[in-house]
Short mmCIF file of C-alpha atoms and ligand atoms in Angstrom, two decimals:
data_model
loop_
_atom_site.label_atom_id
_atom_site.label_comp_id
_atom_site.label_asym_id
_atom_site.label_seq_id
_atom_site.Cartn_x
_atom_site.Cartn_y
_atom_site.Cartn_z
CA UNK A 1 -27.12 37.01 -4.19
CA UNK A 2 -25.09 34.24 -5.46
CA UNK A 3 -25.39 30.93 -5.64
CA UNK A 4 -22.35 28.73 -5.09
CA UNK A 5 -23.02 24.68 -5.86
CA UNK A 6 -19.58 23.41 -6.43
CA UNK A 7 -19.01 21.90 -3.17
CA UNK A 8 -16.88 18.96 -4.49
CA UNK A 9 -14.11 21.70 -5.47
CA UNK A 10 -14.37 22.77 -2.46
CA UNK A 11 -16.84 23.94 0.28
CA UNK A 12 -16.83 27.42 2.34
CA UNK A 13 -14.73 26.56 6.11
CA UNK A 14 -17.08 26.42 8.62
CA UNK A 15 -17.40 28.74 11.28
CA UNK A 16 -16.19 25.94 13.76
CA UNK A 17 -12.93 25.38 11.94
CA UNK A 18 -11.96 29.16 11.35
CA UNK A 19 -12.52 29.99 15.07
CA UNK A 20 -9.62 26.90 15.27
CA UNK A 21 -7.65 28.23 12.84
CA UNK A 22 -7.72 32.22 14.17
CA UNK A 23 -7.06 30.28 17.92
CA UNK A 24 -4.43 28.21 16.50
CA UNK A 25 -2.68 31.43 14.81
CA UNK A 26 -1.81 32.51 18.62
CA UNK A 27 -0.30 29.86 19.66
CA UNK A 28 3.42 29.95 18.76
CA UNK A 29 5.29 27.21 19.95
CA UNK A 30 6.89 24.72 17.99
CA UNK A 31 5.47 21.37 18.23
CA UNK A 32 8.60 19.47 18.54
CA UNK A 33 9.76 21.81 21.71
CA UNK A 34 9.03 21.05 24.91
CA UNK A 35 8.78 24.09 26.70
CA UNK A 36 5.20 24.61 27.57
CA UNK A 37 4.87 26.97 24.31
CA UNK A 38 5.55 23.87 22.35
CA UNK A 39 3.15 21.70 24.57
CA UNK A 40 0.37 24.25 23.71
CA UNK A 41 0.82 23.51 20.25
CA UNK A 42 1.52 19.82 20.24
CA UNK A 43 -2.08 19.45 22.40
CA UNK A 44 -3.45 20.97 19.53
CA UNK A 45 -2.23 18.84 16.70
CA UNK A 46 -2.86 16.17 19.51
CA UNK A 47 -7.20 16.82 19.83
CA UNK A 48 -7.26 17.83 15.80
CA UNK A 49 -5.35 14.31 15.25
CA UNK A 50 -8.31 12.56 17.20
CA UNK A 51 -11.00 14.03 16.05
CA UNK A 52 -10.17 13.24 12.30
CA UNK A 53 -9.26 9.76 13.53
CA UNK A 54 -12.67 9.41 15.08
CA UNK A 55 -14.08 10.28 11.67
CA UNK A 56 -13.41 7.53 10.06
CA UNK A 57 -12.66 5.11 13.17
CA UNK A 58 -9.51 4.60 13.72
CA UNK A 59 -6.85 5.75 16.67
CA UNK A 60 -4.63 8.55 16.29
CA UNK A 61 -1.67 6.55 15.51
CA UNK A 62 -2.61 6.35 12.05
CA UNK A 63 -2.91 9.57 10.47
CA UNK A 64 -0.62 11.19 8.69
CA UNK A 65 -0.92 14.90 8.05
CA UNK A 66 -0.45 15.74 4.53
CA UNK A 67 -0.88 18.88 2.89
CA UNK A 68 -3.76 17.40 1.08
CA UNK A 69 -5.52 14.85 -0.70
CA UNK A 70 -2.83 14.98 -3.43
CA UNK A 71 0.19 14.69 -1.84
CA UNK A 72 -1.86 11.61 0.80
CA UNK A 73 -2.44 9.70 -2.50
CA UNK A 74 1.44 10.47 -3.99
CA UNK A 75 2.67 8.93 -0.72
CA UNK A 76 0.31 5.70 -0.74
CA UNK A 77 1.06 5.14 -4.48
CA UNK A 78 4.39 6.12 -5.28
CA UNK A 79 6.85 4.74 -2.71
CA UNK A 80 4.75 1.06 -3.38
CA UNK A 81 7.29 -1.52 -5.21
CA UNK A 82 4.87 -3.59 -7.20
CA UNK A 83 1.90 -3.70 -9.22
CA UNK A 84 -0.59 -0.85 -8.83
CA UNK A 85 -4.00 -1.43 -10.44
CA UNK A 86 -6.44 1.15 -10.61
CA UNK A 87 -9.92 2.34 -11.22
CA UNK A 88 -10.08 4.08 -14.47
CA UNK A 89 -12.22 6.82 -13.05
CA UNK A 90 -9.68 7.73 -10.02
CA UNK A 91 -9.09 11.86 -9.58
CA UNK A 92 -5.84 12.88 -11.14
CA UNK A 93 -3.68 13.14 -8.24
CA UNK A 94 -3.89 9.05 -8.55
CA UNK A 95 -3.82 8.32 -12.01
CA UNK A 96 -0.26 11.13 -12.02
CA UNK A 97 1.00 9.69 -9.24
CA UNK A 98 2.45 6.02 -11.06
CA UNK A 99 1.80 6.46 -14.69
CA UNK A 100 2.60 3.25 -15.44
CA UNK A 101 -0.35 1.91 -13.16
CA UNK A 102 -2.64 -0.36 -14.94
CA UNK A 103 -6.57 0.69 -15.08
CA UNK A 104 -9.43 -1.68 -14.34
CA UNK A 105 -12.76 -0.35 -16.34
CA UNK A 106 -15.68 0.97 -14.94
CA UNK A 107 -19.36 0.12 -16.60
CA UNK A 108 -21.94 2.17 -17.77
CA UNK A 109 -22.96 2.78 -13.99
CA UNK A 110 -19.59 4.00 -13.17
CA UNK A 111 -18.73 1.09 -10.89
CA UNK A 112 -15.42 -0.98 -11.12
CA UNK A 113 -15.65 -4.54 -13.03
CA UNK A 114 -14.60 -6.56 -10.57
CA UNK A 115 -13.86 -9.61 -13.23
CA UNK A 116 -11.45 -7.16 -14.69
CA UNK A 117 -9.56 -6.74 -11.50
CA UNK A 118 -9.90 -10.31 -10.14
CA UNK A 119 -7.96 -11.22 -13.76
CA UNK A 120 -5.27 -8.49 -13.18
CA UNK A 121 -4.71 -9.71 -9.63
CA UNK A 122 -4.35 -13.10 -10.91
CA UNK A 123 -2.00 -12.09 -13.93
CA UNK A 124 -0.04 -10.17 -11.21
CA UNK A 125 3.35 -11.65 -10.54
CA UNK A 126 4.67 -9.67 -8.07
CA UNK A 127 3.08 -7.77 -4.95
CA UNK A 128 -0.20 -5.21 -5.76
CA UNK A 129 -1.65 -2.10 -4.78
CA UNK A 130 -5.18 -1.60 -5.55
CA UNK A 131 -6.37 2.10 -5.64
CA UNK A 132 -9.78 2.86 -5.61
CA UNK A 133 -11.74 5.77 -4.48
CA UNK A 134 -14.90 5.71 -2.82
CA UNK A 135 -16.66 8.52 -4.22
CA UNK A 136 -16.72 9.69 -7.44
CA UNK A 137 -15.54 13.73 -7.30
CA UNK A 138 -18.00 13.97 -10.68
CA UNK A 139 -21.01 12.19 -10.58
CA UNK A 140 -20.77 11.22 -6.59
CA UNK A 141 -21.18 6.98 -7.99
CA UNK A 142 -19.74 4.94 -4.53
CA UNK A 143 -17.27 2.31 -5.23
CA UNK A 144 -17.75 -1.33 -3.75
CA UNK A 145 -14.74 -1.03 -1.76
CA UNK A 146 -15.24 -3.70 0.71
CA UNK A 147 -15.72 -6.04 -2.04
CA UNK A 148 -12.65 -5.00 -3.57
CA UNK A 149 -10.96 -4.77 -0.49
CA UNK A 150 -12.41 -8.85 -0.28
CA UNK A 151 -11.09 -9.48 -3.53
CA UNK A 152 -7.33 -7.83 -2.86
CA UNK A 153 -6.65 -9.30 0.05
CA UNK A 154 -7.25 -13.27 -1.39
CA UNK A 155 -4.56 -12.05 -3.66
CA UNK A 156 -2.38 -10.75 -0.68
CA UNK A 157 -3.08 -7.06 -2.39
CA UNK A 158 -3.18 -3.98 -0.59
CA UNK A 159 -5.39 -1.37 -1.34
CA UNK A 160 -5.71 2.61 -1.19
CA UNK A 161 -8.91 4.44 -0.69
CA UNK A 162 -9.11 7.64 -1.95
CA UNK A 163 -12.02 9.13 0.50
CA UNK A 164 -11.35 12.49 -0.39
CA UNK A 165 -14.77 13.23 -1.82
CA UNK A 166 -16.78 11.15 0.76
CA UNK A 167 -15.32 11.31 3.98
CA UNK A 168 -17.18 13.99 6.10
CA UNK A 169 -20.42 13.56 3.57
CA UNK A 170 -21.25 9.83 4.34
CA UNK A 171 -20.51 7.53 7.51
CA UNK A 172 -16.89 6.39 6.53
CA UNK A 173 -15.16 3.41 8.34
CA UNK A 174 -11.67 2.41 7.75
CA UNK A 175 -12.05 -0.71 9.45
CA UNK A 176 -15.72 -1.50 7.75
CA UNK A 177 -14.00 -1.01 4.86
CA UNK A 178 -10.59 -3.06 5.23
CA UNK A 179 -8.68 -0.52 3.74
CA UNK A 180 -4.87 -0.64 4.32
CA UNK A 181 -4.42 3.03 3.21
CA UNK A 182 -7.39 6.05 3.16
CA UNK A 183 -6.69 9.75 1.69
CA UNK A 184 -8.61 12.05 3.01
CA UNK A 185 -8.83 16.26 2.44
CA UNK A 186 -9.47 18.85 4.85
CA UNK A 187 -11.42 21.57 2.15
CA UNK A 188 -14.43 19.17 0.94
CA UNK A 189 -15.57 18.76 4.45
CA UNK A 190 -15.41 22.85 5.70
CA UNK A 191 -11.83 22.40 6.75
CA UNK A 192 -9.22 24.91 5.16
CA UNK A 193 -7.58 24.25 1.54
CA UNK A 194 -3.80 22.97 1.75
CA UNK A 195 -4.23 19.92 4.47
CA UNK A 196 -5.55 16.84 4.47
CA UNK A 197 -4.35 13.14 5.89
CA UNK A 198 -2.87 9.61 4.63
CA UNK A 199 -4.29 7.18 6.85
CA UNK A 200 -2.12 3.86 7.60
CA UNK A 201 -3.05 0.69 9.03
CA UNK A 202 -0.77 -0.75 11.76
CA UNK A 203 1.86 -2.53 11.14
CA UNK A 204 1.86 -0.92 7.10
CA UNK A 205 4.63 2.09 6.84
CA UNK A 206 4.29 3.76 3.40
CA UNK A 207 7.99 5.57 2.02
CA UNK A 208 7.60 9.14 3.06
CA UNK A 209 7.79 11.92 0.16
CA UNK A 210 9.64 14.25 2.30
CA UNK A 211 12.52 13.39 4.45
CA UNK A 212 14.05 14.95 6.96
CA UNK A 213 12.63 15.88 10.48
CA UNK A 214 11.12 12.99 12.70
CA UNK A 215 7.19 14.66 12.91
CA UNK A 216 4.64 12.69 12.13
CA UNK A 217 5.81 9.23 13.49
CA UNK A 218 8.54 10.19 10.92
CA UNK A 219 5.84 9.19 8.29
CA UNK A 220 6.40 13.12 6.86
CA UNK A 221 8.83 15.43 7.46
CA UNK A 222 8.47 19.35 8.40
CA UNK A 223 6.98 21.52 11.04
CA UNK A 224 3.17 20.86 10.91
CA UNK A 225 0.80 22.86 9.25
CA UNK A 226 -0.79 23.78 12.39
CA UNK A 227 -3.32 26.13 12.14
CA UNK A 228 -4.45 23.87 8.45
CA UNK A 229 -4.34 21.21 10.81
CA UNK A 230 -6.38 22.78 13.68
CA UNK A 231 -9.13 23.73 11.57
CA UNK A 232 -9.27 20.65 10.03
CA UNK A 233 -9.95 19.12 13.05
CA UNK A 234 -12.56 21.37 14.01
CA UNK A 235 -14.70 20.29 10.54
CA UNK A 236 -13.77 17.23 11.01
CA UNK A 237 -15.96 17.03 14.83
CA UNK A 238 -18.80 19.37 13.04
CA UNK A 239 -18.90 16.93 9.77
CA UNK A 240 -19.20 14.25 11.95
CA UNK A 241 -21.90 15.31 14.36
CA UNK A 242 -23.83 16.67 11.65
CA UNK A 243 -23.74 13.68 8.93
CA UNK A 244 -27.56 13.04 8.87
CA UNK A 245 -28.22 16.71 8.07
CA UNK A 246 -25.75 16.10 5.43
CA UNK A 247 -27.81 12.72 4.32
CA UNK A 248 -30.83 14.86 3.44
CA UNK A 249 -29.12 17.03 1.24
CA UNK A 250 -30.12 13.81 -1.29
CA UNK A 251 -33.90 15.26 -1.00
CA UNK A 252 -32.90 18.40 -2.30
CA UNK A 253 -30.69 16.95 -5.16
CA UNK A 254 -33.67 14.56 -5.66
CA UNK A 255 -35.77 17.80 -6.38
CA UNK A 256 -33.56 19.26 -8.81
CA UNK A 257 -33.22 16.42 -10.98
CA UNK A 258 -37.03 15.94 -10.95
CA UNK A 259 -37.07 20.05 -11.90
CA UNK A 260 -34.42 19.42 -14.37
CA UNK A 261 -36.26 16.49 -16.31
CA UNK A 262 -39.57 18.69 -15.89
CA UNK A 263 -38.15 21.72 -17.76
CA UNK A 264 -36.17 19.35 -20.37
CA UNK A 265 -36.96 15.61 -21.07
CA UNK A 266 -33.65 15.29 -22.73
CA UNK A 267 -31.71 15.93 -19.75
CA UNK A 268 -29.45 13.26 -18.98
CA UNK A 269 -28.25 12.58 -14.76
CA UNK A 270 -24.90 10.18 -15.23
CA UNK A 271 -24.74 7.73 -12.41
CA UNK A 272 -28.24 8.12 -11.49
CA UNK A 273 -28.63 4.35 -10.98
CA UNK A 274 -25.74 4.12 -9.25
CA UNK A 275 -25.04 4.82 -5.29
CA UNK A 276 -24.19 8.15 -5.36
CA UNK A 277 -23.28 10.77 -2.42
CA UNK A 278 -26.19 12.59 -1.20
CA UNK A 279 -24.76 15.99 -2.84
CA UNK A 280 -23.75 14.92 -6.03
CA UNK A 281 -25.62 15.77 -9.52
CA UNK A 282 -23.69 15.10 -12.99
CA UNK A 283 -26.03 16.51 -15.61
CA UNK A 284 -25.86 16.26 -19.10
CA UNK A 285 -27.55 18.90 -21.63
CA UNK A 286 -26.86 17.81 -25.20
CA UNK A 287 -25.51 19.95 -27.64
CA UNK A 288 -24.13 22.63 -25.51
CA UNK A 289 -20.47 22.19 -24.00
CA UNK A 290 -20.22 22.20 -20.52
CA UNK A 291 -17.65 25.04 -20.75
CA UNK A 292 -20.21 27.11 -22.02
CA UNK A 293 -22.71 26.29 -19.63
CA UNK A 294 -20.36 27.00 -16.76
CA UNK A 295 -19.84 30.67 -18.45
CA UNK A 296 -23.84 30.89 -19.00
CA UNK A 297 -24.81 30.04 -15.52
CA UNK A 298 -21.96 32.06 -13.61
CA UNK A 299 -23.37 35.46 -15.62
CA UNK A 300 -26.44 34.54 -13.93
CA UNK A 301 -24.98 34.17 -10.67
CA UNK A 302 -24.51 30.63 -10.21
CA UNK A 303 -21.30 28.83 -9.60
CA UNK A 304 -21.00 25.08 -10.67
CA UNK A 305 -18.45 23.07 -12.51
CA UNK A 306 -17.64 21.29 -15.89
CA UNK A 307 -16.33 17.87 -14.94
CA UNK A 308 -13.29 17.66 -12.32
CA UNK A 309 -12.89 20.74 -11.02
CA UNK A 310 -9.66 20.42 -10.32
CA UNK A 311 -8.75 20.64 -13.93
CA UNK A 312 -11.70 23.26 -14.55
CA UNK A 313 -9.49 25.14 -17.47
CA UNK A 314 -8.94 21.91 -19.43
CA UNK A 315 -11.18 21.84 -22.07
CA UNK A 316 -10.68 17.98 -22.85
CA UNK A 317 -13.81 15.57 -22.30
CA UNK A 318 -14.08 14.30 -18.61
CA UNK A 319 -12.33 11.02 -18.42
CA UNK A 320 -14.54 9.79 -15.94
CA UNK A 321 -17.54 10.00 -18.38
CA UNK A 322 -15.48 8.52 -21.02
CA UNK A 323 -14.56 5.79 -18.94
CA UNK A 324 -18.63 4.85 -18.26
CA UNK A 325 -18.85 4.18 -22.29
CA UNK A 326 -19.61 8.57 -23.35
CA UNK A 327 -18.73 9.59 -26.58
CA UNK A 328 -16.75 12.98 -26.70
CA UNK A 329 -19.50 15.30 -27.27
CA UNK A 330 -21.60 13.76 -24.57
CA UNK A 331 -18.69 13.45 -22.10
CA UNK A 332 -18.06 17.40 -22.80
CA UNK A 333 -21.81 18.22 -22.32
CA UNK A 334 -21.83 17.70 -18.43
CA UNK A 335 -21.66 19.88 -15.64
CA UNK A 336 -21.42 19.00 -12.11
CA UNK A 337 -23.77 20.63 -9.24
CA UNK A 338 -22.82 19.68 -5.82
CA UNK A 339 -24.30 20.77 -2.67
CA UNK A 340 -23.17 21.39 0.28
CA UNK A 341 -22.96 22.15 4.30
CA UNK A 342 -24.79 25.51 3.68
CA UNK A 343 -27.16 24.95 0.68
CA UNK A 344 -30.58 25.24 1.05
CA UNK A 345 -33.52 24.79 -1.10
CA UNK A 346 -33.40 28.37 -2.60
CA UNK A 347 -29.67 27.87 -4.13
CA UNK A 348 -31.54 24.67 -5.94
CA UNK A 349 -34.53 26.83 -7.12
CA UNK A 350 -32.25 29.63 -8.58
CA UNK A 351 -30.01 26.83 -10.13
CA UNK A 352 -32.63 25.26 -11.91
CA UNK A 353 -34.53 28.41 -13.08
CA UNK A 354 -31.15 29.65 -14.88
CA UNK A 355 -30.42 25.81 -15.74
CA UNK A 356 -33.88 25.48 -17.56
CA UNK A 357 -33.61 29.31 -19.08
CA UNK A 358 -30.64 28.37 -21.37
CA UNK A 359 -31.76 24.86 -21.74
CA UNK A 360 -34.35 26.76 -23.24
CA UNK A 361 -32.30 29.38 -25.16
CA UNK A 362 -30.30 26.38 -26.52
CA UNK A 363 -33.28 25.21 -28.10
CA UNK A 364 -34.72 27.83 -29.40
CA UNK A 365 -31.53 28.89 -31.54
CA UNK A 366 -31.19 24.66 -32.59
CA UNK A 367 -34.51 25.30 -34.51
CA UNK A 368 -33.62 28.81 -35.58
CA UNK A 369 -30.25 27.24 -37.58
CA UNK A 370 -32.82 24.62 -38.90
CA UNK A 371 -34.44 26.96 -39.91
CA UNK A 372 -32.17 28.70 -41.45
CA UNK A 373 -30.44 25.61 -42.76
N1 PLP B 1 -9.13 12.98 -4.75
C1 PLP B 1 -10.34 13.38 -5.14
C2 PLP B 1 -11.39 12.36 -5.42
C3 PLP B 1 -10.61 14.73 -5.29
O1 PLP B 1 -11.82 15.13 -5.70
C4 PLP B 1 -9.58 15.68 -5.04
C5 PLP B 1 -9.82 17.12 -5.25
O2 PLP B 1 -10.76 17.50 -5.88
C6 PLP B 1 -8.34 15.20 -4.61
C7 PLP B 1 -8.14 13.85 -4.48
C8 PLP B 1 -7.21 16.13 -4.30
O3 PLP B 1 -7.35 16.66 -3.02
P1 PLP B 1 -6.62 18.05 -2.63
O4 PLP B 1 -7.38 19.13 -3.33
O5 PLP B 1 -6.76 18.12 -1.13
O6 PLP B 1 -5.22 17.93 -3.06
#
């Protein structure tokens, strides 16, 4: 059997959310009618709309649909006329979406400097948007967000959360946090790929990307993805009710790493002194690229990822590792193994017995070419 531990690319829908979606896929009405066929559907997006709102704690009012994480962080960042400062770890969808954005550093932890962003918001002549995420998608390190959030708003900043990676894996609050704008994505909680939200504080209305039809508080036009949407809300209840079980998933990455440091000493875990999500493990084998590790451990039946795996083709070092102070080949030596809803102590066992088999293998043909050499 195989083992899947790439849960930050995505995780498997849960049962919970494709019953919603298969329901949802029988219903249709058009939302914006108001024949009863229409009313069906619009209680649907209605109860899906709450229960992601009750996620992260706020009402209904301020969730936008989106058809993902990506296009939620496009509308937060792109429409914004100003100065946008951020973190120089933040997933691609962020750093593409306003290329001339300036970056604030990270430190060897992974964690933003604040001095560096409390000069930039100082420097800043005109309005700012700070973007930050909360959880790294590589090595899981949590962001001081309210702290930022502090720190923005004595500067009259805004700032954008990009929860995509934590929301549904630890307790998220919008209004803990102070946020004036969260992302959030349907797939890395058991939700289906293709939908996720932008949520807006009151009183904040961020320039739509698509114009046209009023839907959405006419925060995003287009008929709504409503069977993404349905599902979405259906993880979104389970994720919630279940976010302890999801806590102690940090005993079982706690396990590996110990097995991992028992079968090599030179391992390296990035962020390990860092908050990190329960699920999260960035690990570092030196002198083999991650690529090839990925290929290694998927011929033995085991599915994990080499940096973001968004960008899981690009063979370029992981910015995020360069950013915490890596040099190339150590940046391009990491894989990521990420648990998930489903992953039991098994999938961690079979990881680390391939893991430590070409850990081994690696060094046993380093001190053949010595020999050799
Ligand atoms: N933000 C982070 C931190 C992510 O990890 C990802 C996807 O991996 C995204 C945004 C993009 O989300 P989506 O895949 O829903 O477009």
């Amino acid at each position: 059997m195989d083992t899947y531990l790439d849960h930050n690319a995505t995780t498997p829908v849960r049962p919970e959310a494709a019953d919603a979606i298969s329901r949802a896929l029988t219903q249709h009405g058009n939302a914006s009618s108001v024949h009863r066929f229409g009313r069906l559907v619009r209680h649907t997006l209605d109860e899906a709309r709450e229960s992601v709102a009750s996620l992260v704690g706020v009402s209904p009012a301020n969730i936008v649909f989106t058809s993902g994480g990506t296009e939620a962080n496009n509308q937060a960042l792109r429409g914004f006329d100003g100065t946008v400062l951020v973190s120089a770890i933040e997933h691609d969808s962020v750093l593409g979406a306003r290329e001339d954005a300036q970056m604030v550093d990270v430190d060897a932890d992974g964690v933003l400097v604040i001095a560096q962003l409390r000069e930039k918001l100082a420097q800043s002549e005109e309005p700012a948007l700070v973007s930050v995420m909360l959880a790294n998608n590589e090595t899981g390190v949590l962001q001081p967000v309210r702290e930022i959030v502090r720190l923005a708003h004595e500067h009259d900043a805004l700032v954008h959360c990009d929860a995509v990676q934590a929301a549904g894996k630890i307790d998220v609050s919008f209004g803990h946090l102070g946020v004036d704008m969260m992302s959030v994505s349907a797939h890395k909680l058991g939700g289906p790929q293709g939908v996720g939200a932008l949520i807006v504080r009151d009183g904040l209305d961020p320039e739509p990307l698509l114009r046209g039809g009023g839907q959405e508080r006419r925060r995003r036009a287009g008929t709504e993805n409503v069977a993404g949407i349905a599902g979405f809300g259906a993880a979104a209840r389970i994720a919630r009710e279940k976010l302890e079980l999801f806590a102690e998933l940090a005993g079982l990455r706690d396990d590996l790493e110990t097995k991992l440091r028992a079968a090599f000493p030179d391992v390296v875990i990035h962020g390990v002194d860092g908050d990190r999500l329960p699920n999260t493990s960035c690990v570092g084998l030196p002198g083999m690229t991650a690529a090839i590790q990925v290929m290694q451990l998927d011929l033995a039946g085991v599915a994990v990822s080499s940096g973001s795996a968004c960008s899981s083709g690009k063979v370029a070092p992981s910015h995020v590792l360069r950013a915490m102070g890596l040099d190339d080949a150590a940046a391009q030596s990491a894989i990521r193994v990420s648990l998930g809803w489903n992953s039991v102590p098994r999938d961690v066992d079979r990881f680390v017995d391939a893991w430590a088999a070409m850990a081994q293998r690696r060094s046993a043909d380093a001190t053949a070419q010595r020999a050799v050499a």
